[in-house]
XYZ file of C-alpha atoms in Angstrom:
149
model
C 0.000 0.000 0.000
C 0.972 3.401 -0.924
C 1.242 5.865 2.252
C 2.645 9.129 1.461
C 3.557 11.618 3.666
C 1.162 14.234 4.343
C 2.295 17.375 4.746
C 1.128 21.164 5.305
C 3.027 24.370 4.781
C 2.147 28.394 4.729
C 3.003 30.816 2.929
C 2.908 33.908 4.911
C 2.732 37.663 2.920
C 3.811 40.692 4.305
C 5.142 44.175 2.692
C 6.020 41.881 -0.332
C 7.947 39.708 2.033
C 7.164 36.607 2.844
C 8.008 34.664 6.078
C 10.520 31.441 6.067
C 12.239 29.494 8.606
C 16.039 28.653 8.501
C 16.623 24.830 10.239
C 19.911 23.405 10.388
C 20.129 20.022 8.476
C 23.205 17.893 7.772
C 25.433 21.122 8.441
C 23.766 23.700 6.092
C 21.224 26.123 7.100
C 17.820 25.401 4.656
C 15.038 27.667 4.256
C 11.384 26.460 4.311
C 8.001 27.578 4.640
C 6.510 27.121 8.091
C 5.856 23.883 7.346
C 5.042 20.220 8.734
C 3.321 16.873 9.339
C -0.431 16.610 9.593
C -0.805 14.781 13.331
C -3.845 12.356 13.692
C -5.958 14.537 15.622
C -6.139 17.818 13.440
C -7.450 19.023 9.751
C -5.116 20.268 7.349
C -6.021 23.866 8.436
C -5.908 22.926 12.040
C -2.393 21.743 11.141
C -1.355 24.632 8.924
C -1.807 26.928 11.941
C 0.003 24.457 14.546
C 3.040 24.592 12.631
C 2.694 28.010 11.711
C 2.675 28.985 15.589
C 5.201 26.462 15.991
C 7.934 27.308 14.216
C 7.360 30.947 14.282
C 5.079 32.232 17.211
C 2.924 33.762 14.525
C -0.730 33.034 15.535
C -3.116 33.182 12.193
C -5.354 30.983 10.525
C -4.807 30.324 7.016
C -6.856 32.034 5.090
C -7.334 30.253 1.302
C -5.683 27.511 0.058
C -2.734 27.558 -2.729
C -1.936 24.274 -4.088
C -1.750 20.265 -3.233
C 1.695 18.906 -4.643
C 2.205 15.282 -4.882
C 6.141 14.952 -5.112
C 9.136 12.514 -4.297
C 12.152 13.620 -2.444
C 15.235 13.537 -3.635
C 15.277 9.958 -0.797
C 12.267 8.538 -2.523
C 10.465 9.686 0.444
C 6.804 10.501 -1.487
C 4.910 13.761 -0.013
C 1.663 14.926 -0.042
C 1.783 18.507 0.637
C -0.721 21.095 1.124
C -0.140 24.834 0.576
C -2.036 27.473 2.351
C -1.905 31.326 2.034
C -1.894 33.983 4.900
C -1.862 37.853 4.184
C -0.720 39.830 7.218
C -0.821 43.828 7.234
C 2.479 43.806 8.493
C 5.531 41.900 9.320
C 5.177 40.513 12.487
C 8.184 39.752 14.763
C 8.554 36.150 15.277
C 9.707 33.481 18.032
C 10.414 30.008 17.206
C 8.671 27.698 19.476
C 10.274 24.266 17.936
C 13.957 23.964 19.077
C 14.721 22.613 15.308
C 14.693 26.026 14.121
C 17.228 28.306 13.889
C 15.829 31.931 13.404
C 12.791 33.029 10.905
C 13.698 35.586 7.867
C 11.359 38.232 6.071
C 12.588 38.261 2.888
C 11.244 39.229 -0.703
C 10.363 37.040 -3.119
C 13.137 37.290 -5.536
C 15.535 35.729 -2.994
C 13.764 32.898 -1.668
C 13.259 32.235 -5.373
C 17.089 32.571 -6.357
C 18.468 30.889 -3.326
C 20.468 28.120 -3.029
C 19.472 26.848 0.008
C 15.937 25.533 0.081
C 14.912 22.604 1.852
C 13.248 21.583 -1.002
C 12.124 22.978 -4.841
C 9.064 23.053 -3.080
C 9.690 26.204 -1.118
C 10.192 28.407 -4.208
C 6.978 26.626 -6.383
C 5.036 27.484 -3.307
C 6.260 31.065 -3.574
C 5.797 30.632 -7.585
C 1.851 29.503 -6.713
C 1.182 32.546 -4.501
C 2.397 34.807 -7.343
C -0.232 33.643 -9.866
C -2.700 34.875 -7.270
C -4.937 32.035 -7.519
C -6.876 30.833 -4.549
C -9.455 28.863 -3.337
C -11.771 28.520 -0.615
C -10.906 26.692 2.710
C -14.402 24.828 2.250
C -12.248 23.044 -0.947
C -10.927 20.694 2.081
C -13.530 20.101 4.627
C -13.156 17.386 7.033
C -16.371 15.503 6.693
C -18.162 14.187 9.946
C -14.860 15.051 12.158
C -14.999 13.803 15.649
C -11.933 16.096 17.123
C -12.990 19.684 18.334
């Protein structure tokens, strides 16, 4: 049986920045969207925001949904990851709560795109998908009789 990995991640706009997390892995230091696993008690959304406030200290819901990308890792590792988008009026200051991360960075989008460092291609299509300014509604993935409050 196939079991991917499901994953969320956020892209967070602000100023024409946009937030990402620097987390030190094999002895470089990667940039990623606030990003992470979906746990067994949450919705995607629910999760979105967990990891959101987890990595940065940034409390916000996720307000539409970007893009679902089925990909492989570079390991073989498949993924299943879900992109959500969250406009904020201003850059907020941020606090890592998840002792994996390093420091958060508010950076334009021309340097997350161009950088060599990315956890994965993922980071800069996610950036790429939030530039084509298409969205849609967080009703798109509504959990469907969902016993968790």
């Amino acid at each position: 049986m196939f079991k991917p990995h499901v994953t969320v991640a956020c892209v967070v706009q602000a100023d024409n920045h946009f937030l990402v997390v620097e987390e030190p892995i094999n002895g470089k230091h990667l940039w990623n969207q606030p990003a992470g696993h979906l746990e067994a008690d949450e919705t995607l959304q629910q999760a979105a925001r967990r990891e959101l406030w987890e990595e940065t200290g940034v409390d916000a819901e996720p307000q539409s949904f970007l893009q679902l990308h089925q990909w492989i890792a570079p390991d073989g590792t498949p993924f299943l990851r879900f992109c959500f988008a969250i406009d904020l009026t201003e850059r907020v200051a941020t606090q890592p709560h998840d002792s994996d991360i390093e420091r958060c960075l508010w950076l334009p989008a021309g340097r997350i795109l161009q950088a060599a460092n990315l956890r994965s291609p993922l980071v800069a299509e996610s950036i790429r998908c939030y530039q084509r300014n298409q969205r849609y509604p967080l009703s798109l993935l509504a959990a469907f009789n969902w016993p968790h409050h």
